[in-house]
Amino acid sequence: MVLLTRLGGVPRLLGRVGAVNGSRWIHGTAALAQQGAAYNERLFGHVETSVNTFPILHTGGVHPVPVTLMPGEGIGLEVANSMIRVFEAADVPVEFERFEFTDLDEGVPDAVVASFRKNGVALKGPFNTPVKSKSKSINIILRTTFDLFANVVHCKNIPGVETRHPGVDVVVIRENTEGEYSGLEHETVPGVVESLKIISREKSIRIAEYAFQYAERNNRKKVTAVHKANIMKQSDGLFLQCCREVGQKLRAGSVVSCTNPVESCHSLLGCCEVPVH
């Protein structure tokens, strides 16, 4: 499941949902910690939290909080039902507004959009977009409708689980609303198709500022801009330039440029910032 949030009226984050622990907090990714902390302050006063915790709700006698639920298709239905059972067993005060829809030609129903705008938080399962379909992806529609520009995923080794790369603790922050995800393509002549990659200064600055602010708030010393400016000199070149400008302006940590995230980013103890590729 994916957690979408517009907490505080600021549509920024899209992160992966974790589990519910014994103390009955809702766990999420580091992506939501800073927004969740502010929201929790308004609801319950100050609480102790960490970068890996999203304490938006607690069972201390509060009224159920409405959350928009889109189970999606396939395994999404099974996962959503299991999640609801876990929440009920943990006595998490959440009231789900459930919407099941699969007709991609109709897009996201107006009722879903209204529910998300009202609640500020949504859980979304997977939606399949057939290759031959001319309809826009539900994921892209949601991102553009609510300007969910930052996809934030915390990649970290789990103690006791042996992996190829030990000691990984990196946060990947990806711009979500432009680049190839603009979905702008056309057939110029029969047999020749152009796909437009849109990179703007405004949105590059925005995602760079978010990455640096995230790094500063979570005590991360390095921000790595992953790009292909060596090949796409104007589009990714603009993105890299914006990252460097923001780094100089905020003076928070350092900007490292890399063009091969597989080799360069798996060992970084910091934030990895990428445009859409």
PDB file of C-alpha atoms in Angstrom:
ATOM      1  CA  MET A   1       0.000   0.000   0.000  1.00  0.00           C
ATOM      2  CA  VAL A   2       1.081   3.581  -0.632  1.00  0.00           C
ATOM      3  CA  LEU A   3       0.309   6.436   1.727  1.00  0.00           C
ATOM      4  CA  LEU A   4      -0.647   9.761   0.155  1.00  0.00           C
ATOM      5  CA  THR A   5      -0.883  12.852   2.290  1.00  0.00           C
ATOM      6  CA  ARG A   6      -1.787  16.514   2.088  1.00  0.00           C
ATOM      7  CA  LEU A   7      -1.393  17.165   5.812  1.00  0.00           C
ATOM      8  CA  GLY A   8      -1.488  20.811   6.759  1.00  0.00           C
ATOM      9  CA  GLY A   9      -2.785  21.631   3.285  1.00  0.00           C
ATOM     10  CA  VAL A  10       0.681  21.091   1.775  1.00  0.00           C
ATOM     11  CA  PRO A  11       0.582  18.401  -0.914  1.00  0.00           C
ATOM     12  CA  ARG A  12       4.091  17.006  -0.749  1.00  0.00           C
ATOM     13  CA  LEU A  13       4.534  13.405   0.126  1.00  0.00           C
ATOM     14  CA  LEU A  14       3.951   9.980  -1.228  1.00  0.00           C
ATOM     15  CA  GLY A  15       5.500   7.178   0.801  1.00  0.00           C
ATOM     16  CA  ARG A  16       5.305   3.489   1.510  1.00  0.00           C
ATOM     17  CA  VAL A  17       3.279   2.305   4.477  1.00  0.00           C
ATOM     18  CA  GLY A  18       4.903   0.199   7.172  1.00  0.00           C
ATOM     19  CA  ALA A  19       3.158  -1.698   9.960  1.00  0.00           C
ATOM     20  CA  VAL A  20       1.581  -1.101  13.340  1.00  0.00           C
ATOM     21  CA  ASN A  21       3.800  -1.822  16.313  1.00  0.00           C
ATOM     22  CA  GLY A  22       2.949  -2.900  19.846  1.00  0.00           C
ATOM     23  CA  SER A  23       2.519   0.628  21.142  1.00  0.00           C
ATOM     24  CA  ARG A  24      -0.259   1.179  18.608  1.00  0.00           C
ATOM     25  CA  TRP A  25       1.254   3.934  16.564  1.00  0.00           C
ATOM     26  CA  ILE A  26       0.875   3.979  12.839  1.00  0.00           C
ATOM     27  CA  HIS A  27       4.311   3.365  11.395  1.00  0.00           C
ATOM     28  CA  GLY A  28       5.263   4.740   8.030  1.00  0.00           C
ATOM     29  CA  THR A  29       8.423   5.774   6.258  1.00  0.00           C
ATOM     30  CA  ALA A  30      10.754   8.631   7.029  1.00  0.00           C
ATOM     31  CA  ALA A  31       8.937  10.322   4.169  1.00  0.00           C
ATOM     32  CA  LEU A  32       6.074  11.244   6.477  1.00  0.00           C
ATOM     33  CA  ALA A  33       7.780  11.828   9.798  1.00  0.00           C
ATOM     34  CA  GLN A  34       8.092  15.607   9.624  1.00  0.00           C
ATOM     35  CA  GLN A  35       4.533  16.172   8.383  1.00  0.00           C
ATOM     36  CA  GLY A  36       3.133  13.644  10.836  1.00  0.00           C
ATOM     37  CA  ALA A  37       4.885  15.250  13.786  1.00  0.00           C
ATOM     38  CA  ALA A  38       3.342  18.642  13.047  1.00  0.00           C
ATOM     39  CA  TYR A  39      -0.087  17.113  12.578  1.00  0.00           C
ATOM     40  CA  ASN A  40       0.263  15.131  15.778  1.00  0.00           C
ATOM     41  CA  GLU A  41       1.233  18.285  17.685  1.00  0.00           C
ATOM     42  CA  ARG A  42      -2.073  19.877  16.718  1.00  0.00           C
ATOM     43  CA  LEU A  43      -4.058  16.812  17.755  1.00  0.00           C
ATOM     44  CA  PHE A  44      -2.350  15.568  20.890  1.00  0.00           C
ATOM     45  CA  GLY A  45       0.415  17.952  21.929  1.00  0.00           C
ATOM     46  CA  HIS A  46       4.094  17.053  21.880  1.00  0.00           C
ATOM     47  CA  VAL A  47       5.078  13.405  21.494  1.00  0.00           C
ATOM     48  CA  GLU A  48       8.461  11.793  21.146  1.00  0.00           C
ATOM     49  CA  THR A  49       9.121  10.554  17.625  1.00  0.00           C
ATOM     50  CA  SER A  50      11.953   9.401  15.398  1.00  0.00           C
ATOM     51  CA  VAL A  51      12.777   9.580  11.723  1.00  0.00           C
ATOM     52  CA  ASN A  52      11.205   6.164  11.110  1.00  0.00           C
ATOM     53  CA  THR A  53       7.953   6.840  12.915  1.00  0.00           C
ATOM     54  CA  PHE A  54       4.810   8.517  11.669  1.00  0.00           C
ATOM     55  CA  PRO A  55       2.781   9.117  14.847  1.00  0.00           C
ATOM     56  CA  ILE A  56      -0.263  10.639  13.250  1.00  0.00           C
ATOM     57  CA  LEU A  57      -2.688   8.734  15.453  1.00  0.00           C
ATOM     58  CA  HIS A  58      -2.765   7.325  18.949  1.00  0.00           C
ATOM     59  CA  THR A  59      -5.367   5.366  20.827  1.00  0.00           C
ATOM     60  CA  GLY A  60      -5.661   7.855  23.669  1.00  0.00           C
ATOM     61  CA  GLY A  61      -9.399   8.355  23.459  1.00  0.00           C
ATOM     62  CA  VAL A  62      -9.519  10.374  20.260  1.00  0.00           C
ATOM     63  CA  HIS A  63     -12.304  10.263  17.721  1.00  0.00           C
ATOM     64  CA  PRO A  64     -11.692   8.106  14.637  1.00  0.00           C
ATOM     65  CA  VAL A  65      -9.813   9.985  11.941  1.00  0.00           C
ATOM     66  CA  PRO A  66     -11.224   9.615   8.400  1.00  0.00           C
ATOM     67  CA  VAL A  67      -8.802   8.212   5.826  1.00  0.00           C
ATOM     68  CA  THR A  68      -9.541   7.729   2.137  1.00  0.00           C
ATOM     69  CA  LEU A  69      -8.915   4.118   1.073  1.00  0.00           C
ATOM     70  CA  MET A  70      -8.411   3.001  -2.541  1.00  0.00           C
ATOM     71  CA  PRO A  71      -7.667  -0.752  -2.451  1.00  0.00           C
ATOM     72  CA  GLY A  72      -6.863  -0.851  -6.155  1.00  0.00           C
ATOM     73  CA  GLU A  73      -6.721  -4.080  -8.113  1.00  0.00           C
ATOM     74  CA  GLY A  74      -5.299  -7.579  -7.782  1.00  0.00           C
ATOM     75  CA  ILE A  75      -3.286  -8.032  -4.613  1.00  0.00           C
ATOM     76  CA  GLY A  76      -4.374  -4.555  -3.487  1.00  0.00           C
ATOM     77  CA  LEU A  77      -7.755  -5.880  -2.352  1.00  0.00           C
ATOM     78  CA  GLU A  78      -6.155  -8.635  -0.278  1.00  0.00           C
ATOM     79  CA  VAL A  79      -3.564  -6.312   1.253  1.00  0.00           C
ATOM     80  CA  ALA A  80      -6.182  -3.666   2.066  1.00  0.00           C
ATOM     81  CA  ASN A  81      -8.412  -6.163   3.858  1.00  0.00           C
ATOM     82  CA  SER A  82      -5.446  -7.508   5.845  1.00  0.00           C
ATOM     83  CA  MET A  83      -4.397  -3.982   6.779  1.00  0.00           C
ATOM     84  CA  ILE A  84      -7.886  -3.186   8.047  1.00  0.00           C
ATOM     85  CA  ARG A  85      -7.838  -6.314  10.242  1.00  0.00           C
ATOM     86  CA  VAL A  86      -4.451  -5.305  11.671  1.00  0.00           C
ATOM     87  CA  PHE A  87      -5.688  -1.798  12.416  1.00  0.00           C
ATOM     88  CA  GLU A  88      -8.795  -3.150  14.102  1.00  0.00           C
ATOM     89  CA  ALA A  89      -6.754  -5.585  16.213  1.00  0.00           C
ATOM     90  CA  ALA A  90      -4.436  -2.762  17.262  1.00  0.00           C
ATOM     91  CA  ASP A  91      -7.406  -0.514  18.057  1.00  0.00           C
ATOM     92  CA  VAL A  92      -6.123   2.246  15.765  1.00  0.00           C
ATOM     93  CA  PRO A  93      -8.748   5.034  15.633  1.00  0.00           C
ATOM     94  CA  VAL A  94      -9.102   5.227  11.866  1.00  0.00           C
ATOM     95  CA  GLU A  95     -12.327   5.317   9.911  1.00  0.00           C
ATOM     96  CA  PHE A  96     -11.753   4.300   6.297  1.00  0.00           C
ATOM     97  CA  GLU A  97     -13.781   5.834   3.493  1.00  0.00           C
ATOM     98  CA  ARG A  98     -13.449   2.996   0.984  1.00  0.00           C
ATOM     99  CA  PHE A  99     -13.689   3.466  -2.778  1.00  0.00           C
ATOM    100  CA  GLU A 100     -13.322   0.607  -5.237  1.00  0.00           C
ATOM    101  CA  PHE A 101     -12.990   1.536  -8.887  1.00  0.00           C
ATOM    102  CA  THR A 102     -11.209  -0.077 -11.822  1.00  0.00           C
ATOM    103  CA  ASP A 103     -12.541   1.716 -14.915  1.00  0.00           C
ATOM    104  CA  LEU A 104      -9.420   3.531 -16.106  1.00  0.00           C
ATOM    105  CA  ASP A 105     -11.332   5.248 -18.892  1.00  0.00           C
ATOM    106  CA  GLU A 106     -13.304   7.188 -16.281  1.00  0.00           C
ATOM    107  CA  GLY A 107     -10.196   8.147 -14.308  1.00  0.00           C
ATOM    108  CA  VAL A 108     -10.431   8.940 -10.598  1.00  0.00           C
ATOM    109  CA  PRO A 109     -14.080   9.364  -9.515  1.00  0.00           C
ATOM    110  CA  ASP A 110     -15.079  12.798  -8.236  1.00  0.00           C
ATOM    111  CA  ALA A 111     -16.115  11.238  -4.917  1.00  0.00           C
ATOM    112  CA  VAL A 112     -12.568   9.982  -4.365  1.00  0.00           C
ATOM    113  CA  VAL A 113     -11.074  13.376  -5.159  1.00  0.00           C
ATOM    114  CA  ALA A 114     -13.503  15.077  -2.769  1.00  0.00           C
ATOM    115  CA  SER A 115     -12.752  12.547  -0.021  1.00  0.00           C
ATOM    116  CA  PHE A 116      -8.988  13.004  -0.335  1.00  0.00           C
ATOM    117  CA  ARG A 117      -9.279  16.785  -0.335  1.00  0.00           C
ATOM    118  CA  LYS A 118     -11.405  16.601   2.793  1.00  0.00           C
ATOM    119  CA  ASN A 119      -9.347  14.050   4.728  1.00  0.00           C
ATOM    120  CA  GLY A 120      -5.845  14.994   3.685  1.00  0.00           C
ATOM    121  CA  VAL A 121      -4.674  11.362   3.953  1.00  0.00           C
ATOM    122  CA  ALA A 122      -5.243   8.427   1.610  1.00  0.00           C
ATOM    123  CA  LEU A 123      -4.091   4.831   1.308  1.00  0.00           C
ATOM    124  CA  LYS A 124      -3.784   3.483  -2.224  1.00  0.00           C
ATOM    125  CA  GLY A 125      -3.250  -0.029  -3.490  1.00  0.00           C
ATOM    126  CA  PRO A 126      -1.828  -0.905  -6.931  1.00  0.00           C
ATOM    127  CA  PHE A 127      -3.688   0.016 -10.103  1.00  0.00           C
ATOM    128  CA  ASN A 128      -2.723  -1.751 -13.317  1.00  0.00           C
ATOM    129  CA  THR A 129      -2.384   0.347 -16.454  1.00  0.00           C
ATOM    130  CA  PRO A 130      -2.501  -1.923 -19.530  1.00  0.00           C
ATOM    131  CA  VAL A 131       0.208  -1.189 -22.083  1.00  0.00           C
ATOM    132  CA  LYS A 132      -2.308  -0.877 -24.910  1.00  0.00           C
ATOM    133  CA  SER A 133      -4.655   1.362 -22.952  1.00  0.00           C
ATOM    134  CA  LYS A 134      -4.878   4.996 -24.053  1.00  0.00           C
ATOM    135  CA  SER A 135      -6.049   6.040 -20.593  1.00  0.00           C
ATOM    136  CA  LYS A 136      -3.770   7.876 -18.186  1.00  0.00           C
ATOM    137  CA  SER A 137      -2.396   5.955 -15.228  1.00  0.00           C
ATOM    138  CA  ILE A 138      -4.419   6.356 -12.031  1.00  0.00           C
ATOM    139  CA  ASN A 139      -1.130   7.003 -10.239  1.00  0.00           C
ATOM    140  CA  ILE A 140      -0.242   9.878 -12.550  1.00  0.00           C
ATOM    141  CA  ILE A 141      -3.736  11.355 -12.274  1.00  0.00           C
ATOM    142  CA  LEU A 142      -3.489  11.368  -8.479  1.00  0.00           C
ATOM    143  CA  ARG A 143      -0.016  12.889  -8.515  1.00  0.00           C
ATOM    144  CA  THR A 144      -0.936  15.697 -10.872  1.00  0.00           C
ATOM    145  CA  THR A 145      -4.394  16.380  -9.399  1.00  0.00           C
ATOM    146  CA  PHE A 146      -3.012  16.866  -5.886  1.00  0.00           C
ATOM    147  CA  ASP A 147       0.493  17.986  -6.861  1.00  0.00           C
ATOM    148  CA  LEU A 148       2.114  15.125  -4.922  1.00  0.00           C
ATOM    149  CA  PHE A 149       5.543  16.127  -6.125  1.00  0.00           C
ATOM    150  CA  ALA A 150       7.849  14.233  -3.767  1.00  0.00           C
ATOM    151  CA  ASN A 151       8.127  10.455  -3.726  1.00  0.00           C
ATOM    152  CA  VAL A 152      10.145   9.634  -0.623  1.00  0.00           C
ATOM    153  CA  VAL A 153      11.402   6.128   0.113  1.00  0.00           C
ATOM    154  CA  HIS A 154      13.690   5.225   3.024  1.00  0.00           C
ATOM    155  CA  CYS A 155      15.962   2.314   2.047  1.00  0.00           C
ATOM    156  CA  LYS A 156      17.553   0.707   5.086  1.00  0.00           C
ATOM    157  CA  ASN A 157      18.896  -2.703   6.025  1.00  0.00           C
ATOM    158  CA  ILE A 158      16.793  -4.711   8.460  1.00  0.00           C
ATOM    159  CA  PRO A 159      18.867  -6.093  11.376  1.00  0.00           C
ATOM    160  CA  GLY A 160      19.337  -9.830  11.082  1.00  0.00           C
ATOM    161  CA  VAL A 161      18.545  -9.978   7.353  1.00  0.00           C
ATOM    162  CA  GLU A 162      21.613 -10.719   5.228  1.00  0.00           C
ATOM    163  CA  THR A 163      21.739  -8.708   2.002  1.00  0.00           C
ATOM    164  CA  ARG A 164      24.220  -8.114  -0.780  1.00  0.00           C
ATOM    165  CA  HIS A 165      24.908  -4.544   0.383  1.00  0.00           C
ATOM    166  CA  PRO A 166      25.219  -4.140   4.177  1.00  0.00           C
ATOM    167  CA  GLY A 167      24.963  -0.809   5.988  1.00  0.00           C
ATOM    168  CA  VAL A 168      22.492   0.783   3.584  1.00  0.00           C
ATOM    169  CA  ASP A 169      20.635   3.793   4.985  1.00  0.00           C
ATOM    170  CA  VAL A 170      19.641   6.127   2.177  1.00  0.00           C
ATOM    171  CA  VAL A 171      16.518   8.158   1.490  1.00  0.00           C
ATOM    172  CA  VAL A 172      15.524   8.411  -2.173  1.00  0.00           C
ATOM    173  CA  ILE A 173      13.575  11.566  -3.038  1.00  0.00           C
ATOM    174  CA  ARG A 174      12.120  11.614  -6.558  1.00  0.00           C
ATOM    175  CA  GLU A 175      10.312  14.396  -8.371  1.00  0.00           C
ATOM    176  CA  ASN A 176       6.909  12.981  -9.192  1.00  0.00           C
ATOM    177  CA  THR A 177       5.077  15.370 -11.491  1.00  0.00           C
ATOM    178  CA  GLU A 178       7.276  16.022 -14.515  1.00  0.00           C
ATOM    179  CA  GLY A 179      10.020  14.346 -16.511  1.00  0.00           C
ATOM    180  CA  GLU A 180       8.803  11.215 -18.273  1.00  0.00           C
ATOM    181  CA  TYR A 181       5.816  11.141 -15.910  1.00  0.00           C
ATOM    182  CA  SER A 182       4.437  14.152 -17.750  1.00  0.00           C
ATOM    183  CA  GLY A 183       2.968  11.562 -20.106  1.00  0.00           C
ATOM    184  CA  LEU A 184       3.376  13.822 -23.142  1.00  0.00           C
ATOM    185  CA  GLU A 185       3.986  11.847 -26.317  1.00  0.00           C
ATOM    186  CA  HIS A 186       2.814  11.777 -29.889  1.00  0.00           C
ATOM    187  CA  GLU A 187       3.431  10.072 -33.209  1.00  0.00           C
ATOM    188  CA  THR A 188       5.088  12.567 -35.534  1.00  0.00           C
ATOM    189  CA  VAL A 189       4.864  10.347 -38.615  1.00  0.00           C
ATOM    190  CA  PRO A 190       3.786   6.702 -38.879  1.00  0.00           C
ATOM    191  CA  GLY A 191       6.364   4.594 -37.093  1.00  0.00           C
ATOM    192  CA  VAL A 192       8.052   7.502 -35.268  1.00  0.00           C
ATOM    193  CA  VAL A 193       6.978   8.405 -31.729  1.00  0.00           C
ATOM    194  CA  GLU A 194       8.290  11.259 -29.600  1.00  0.00           C
ATOM    195  CA  SER A 195       8.059  11.259 -25.807  1.00  0.00           C
ATOM    196  CA  LEU A 196       8.678  14.623 -24.165  1.00  0.00           C
ATOM    197  CA  LYS A 197      10.702  14.893 -20.987  1.00  0.00           C
ATOM    198  CA  ILE A 198       9.701  18.098 -19.218  1.00  0.00           C
ATOM    199  CA  ILE A 199      12.122  19.569 -16.684  1.00  0.00           C
ATOM    200  CA  SER A 200      11.310  23.020 -15.278  1.00  0.00           C
ATOM    201  CA  ARG A 201      13.369  25.303 -13.095  1.00  0.00           C
ATOM    202  CA  GLU A 202      10.430  25.911 -10.746  1.00  0.00           C
ATOM    203  CA  LYS A 203       9.865  22.245  -9.928  1.00  0.00           C
ATOM    204  CA  SER A 204      13.572  21.409  -9.846  1.00  0.00           C
ATOM    205  CA  ILE A 205      14.109  24.138  -7.253  1.00  0.00           C
ATOM    206  CA  ARG A 206      11.113  22.889  -5.284  1.00  0.00           C
ATOM    207  CA  ILE A 207      12.280  19.276  -5.077  1.00  0.00           C
ATOM    208  CA  ALA A 208      15.849  20.349  -4.317  1.00  0.00           C
ATOM    209  CA  GLU A 209      14.690  22.569  -1.448  1.00  0.00           C
ATOM    210  CA  TYR A 210      12.587  19.735  -0.110  1.00  0.00           C
ATOM    211  CA  ALA A 211      15.543  17.329  -0.257  1.00  0.00           C
ATOM    212  CA  PHE A 212      17.857  19.706   1.597  1.00  0.00           C
ATOM    213  CA  GLN A 213      15.256  20.573   4.207  1.00  0.00           C
ATOM    214  CA  TYR A 214      14.585  16.883   4.726  1.00  0.00           C
ATOM    215  CA  ALA A 215      18.315  16.180   5.081  1.00  0.00           C
ATOM    216  CA  GLU A 216      18.769  18.986   7.596  1.00  0.00           C
ATOM    217  CA  ARG A 217      15.781  17.984   9.729  1.00  0.00           C
ATOM    218  CA  ASN A 218      16.837  14.343   9.805  1.00  0.00           C
ATOM    219  CA  ASN A 219      20.537  14.909  10.470  1.00  0.00           C
ATOM    220  CA  ARG A 220      21.770  13.714   7.089  1.00  0.00           C
ATOM    221  CA  LYS A 221      24.997  15.294   5.912  1.00  0.00           C
ATOM    222  CA  LYS A 222      24.939  14.674   2.187  1.00  0.00           C
ATOM    223  CA  VAL A 223      22.535  15.201  -0.706  1.00  0.00           C
ATOM    224  CA  THR A 224      23.316  13.347  -3.926  1.00  0.00           C
ATOM    225  CA  ALA A 225      21.765  14.564  -7.163  1.00  0.00           C
ATOM    226  CA  VAL A 226      21.325  11.627  -9.531  1.00  0.00           C
ATOM    227  CA  HIS A 227      21.110  12.754 -13.140  1.00  0.00           C
ATOM    228  CA  LYS A 228      22.147  12.158 -16.753  1.00  0.00           C
ATOM    229  CA  ALA A 229      23.381  15.668 -17.476  1.00  0.00           C
ATOM    230  CA  ASN A 230      26.348  14.160 -19.300  1.00  0.00           C
ATOM    231  CA  ILE A 231      23.885  12.985 -21.976  1.00  0.00           C
ATOM    232  CA  MET A 232      20.776  15.172 -21.523  1.00  0.00           C
ATOM    233  CA  LYS A 233      22.722  18.374 -21.102  1.00  0.00           C
ATOM    234  CA  GLN A 234      19.814  20.821 -21.127  1.00  0.00           C
ATOM    235  CA  SER A 235      17.070  18.989 -19.202  1.00  0.00           C
ATOM    236  CA  ASP A 236      19.105  17.144 -16.584  1.00  0.00           C
ATOM    237  CA  GLY A 237      21.663  19.933 -16.786  1.00  0.00           C
ATOM    238  CA  LEU A 238      18.993  22.350 -15.557  1.00  0.00           C
ATOM    239  CA  PHE A 239      18.036  19.958 -12.759  1.00  0.00           C
ATOM    240  CA  LEU A 240      21.653  19.638 -11.609  1.00  0.00           C
ATOM    241  CA  GLN A 241      22.178  23.396 -11.770  1.00  0.00           C
ATOM    242  CA  CYS A 242      19.086  23.972  -9.590  1.00  0.00           C
ATOM    243  CA  CYS A 243      20.323  21.437  -7.035  1.00  0.00           C
ATOM    244  CA  ARG A 244      23.671  23.196  -6.783  1.00  0.00           C
ATOM    245  CA  GLU A 245      22.027  26.608  -6.450  1.00  0.00           C
ATOM    246  CA  VAL A 246      19.793  25.412  -3.632  1.00  0.00           C
ATOM    247  CA  GLY A 247      22.737  23.757  -1.900  1.00  0.00           C
ATOM    248  CA  GLN A 248      24.723  26.984  -1.979  1.00  0.00           C
ATOM    249  CA  LYS A 249      21.757  29.039  -0.813  1.00  0.00           C
ATOM    250  CA  LEU A 250      20.779  26.813   2.102  1.00  0.00           C
ATOM    251  CA  ARG A 251      24.324  25.753   2.956  1.00  0.00           C
ATOM    252  CA  ALA A 252      22.913  22.509   4.310  1.00  0.00           C
ATOM    253  CA  GLY A 253      25.217  19.551   3.782  1.00  0.00           C
ATOM    254  CA  SER A 254      26.906  19.043   0.433  1.00  0.00           C
ATOM    255  CA  VAL A 255      25.778  18.283  -3.099  1.00  0.00           C
ATOM    256  CA  VAL A 256      27.338  15.276  -4.768  1.00  0.00           C
ATOM    257  CA  SER A 257      26.683  14.606  -8.439  1.00  0.00           C
ATOM    258  CA  CYS A 258      26.423  11.054  -9.725  1.00  0.00           C
ATOM    259  CA  THR A 259      25.220   9.473 -12.949  1.00  0.00           C
ATOM    260  CA  ASN A 260      25.143   5.826 -11.830  1.00  0.00           C
ATOM    261  CA  PRO A 261      22.861   5.448  -8.790  1.00  0.00           C
ATOM    262  CA  VAL A 262      23.239   1.649  -8.699  1.00  0.00           C
ATOM    263  CA  GLU A 263      26.974   1.870  -8.093  1.00  0.00           C
ATOM    264  CA  SER A 264      27.158   5.175  -6.258  1.00  0.00           C
ATOM    265  CA  CYS A 265      24.115   5.475  -4.026  1.00  0.00           C
ATOM    266  CA  HIS A 266      23.757   2.114  -2.301  1.00  0.00           C
ATOM    267  CA  SER A 267      26.434   2.965   0.266  1.00  0.00           C
ATOM    268  CA  LEU A 268      25.458   6.577   0.975  1.00  0.00           C
ATOM    269  CA  LEU A 269      24.282   7.566   4.416  1.00  0.00           C
ATOM    270  CA  GLY A 270      22.305  10.514   3.177  1.00  0.00           C
ATOM    271  CA  CYS A 271      19.624  11.642   0.743  1.00  0.00           C
ATOM    272  CA  CYS A 272      19.547  10.650  -2.911  1.00  0.00           C
ATOM    273  CA  GLU A 273      17.606  13.092  -5.074  1.00  0.00           C
ATOM    274  CA  VAL A 274      16.555  12.208  -8.593  1.00  0.00           C
ATOM    275  CA  PRO A 275      14.409  13.595 -11.388  1.00  0.00           C
ATOM    276  CA  VAL A 276      12.111  11.157 -13.148  1.00  0.00           C
ATOM    277  CA  HIS A 277      13.775   8.697 -15.550  1.00  0.00           C
TER     278      HIS A 277
END
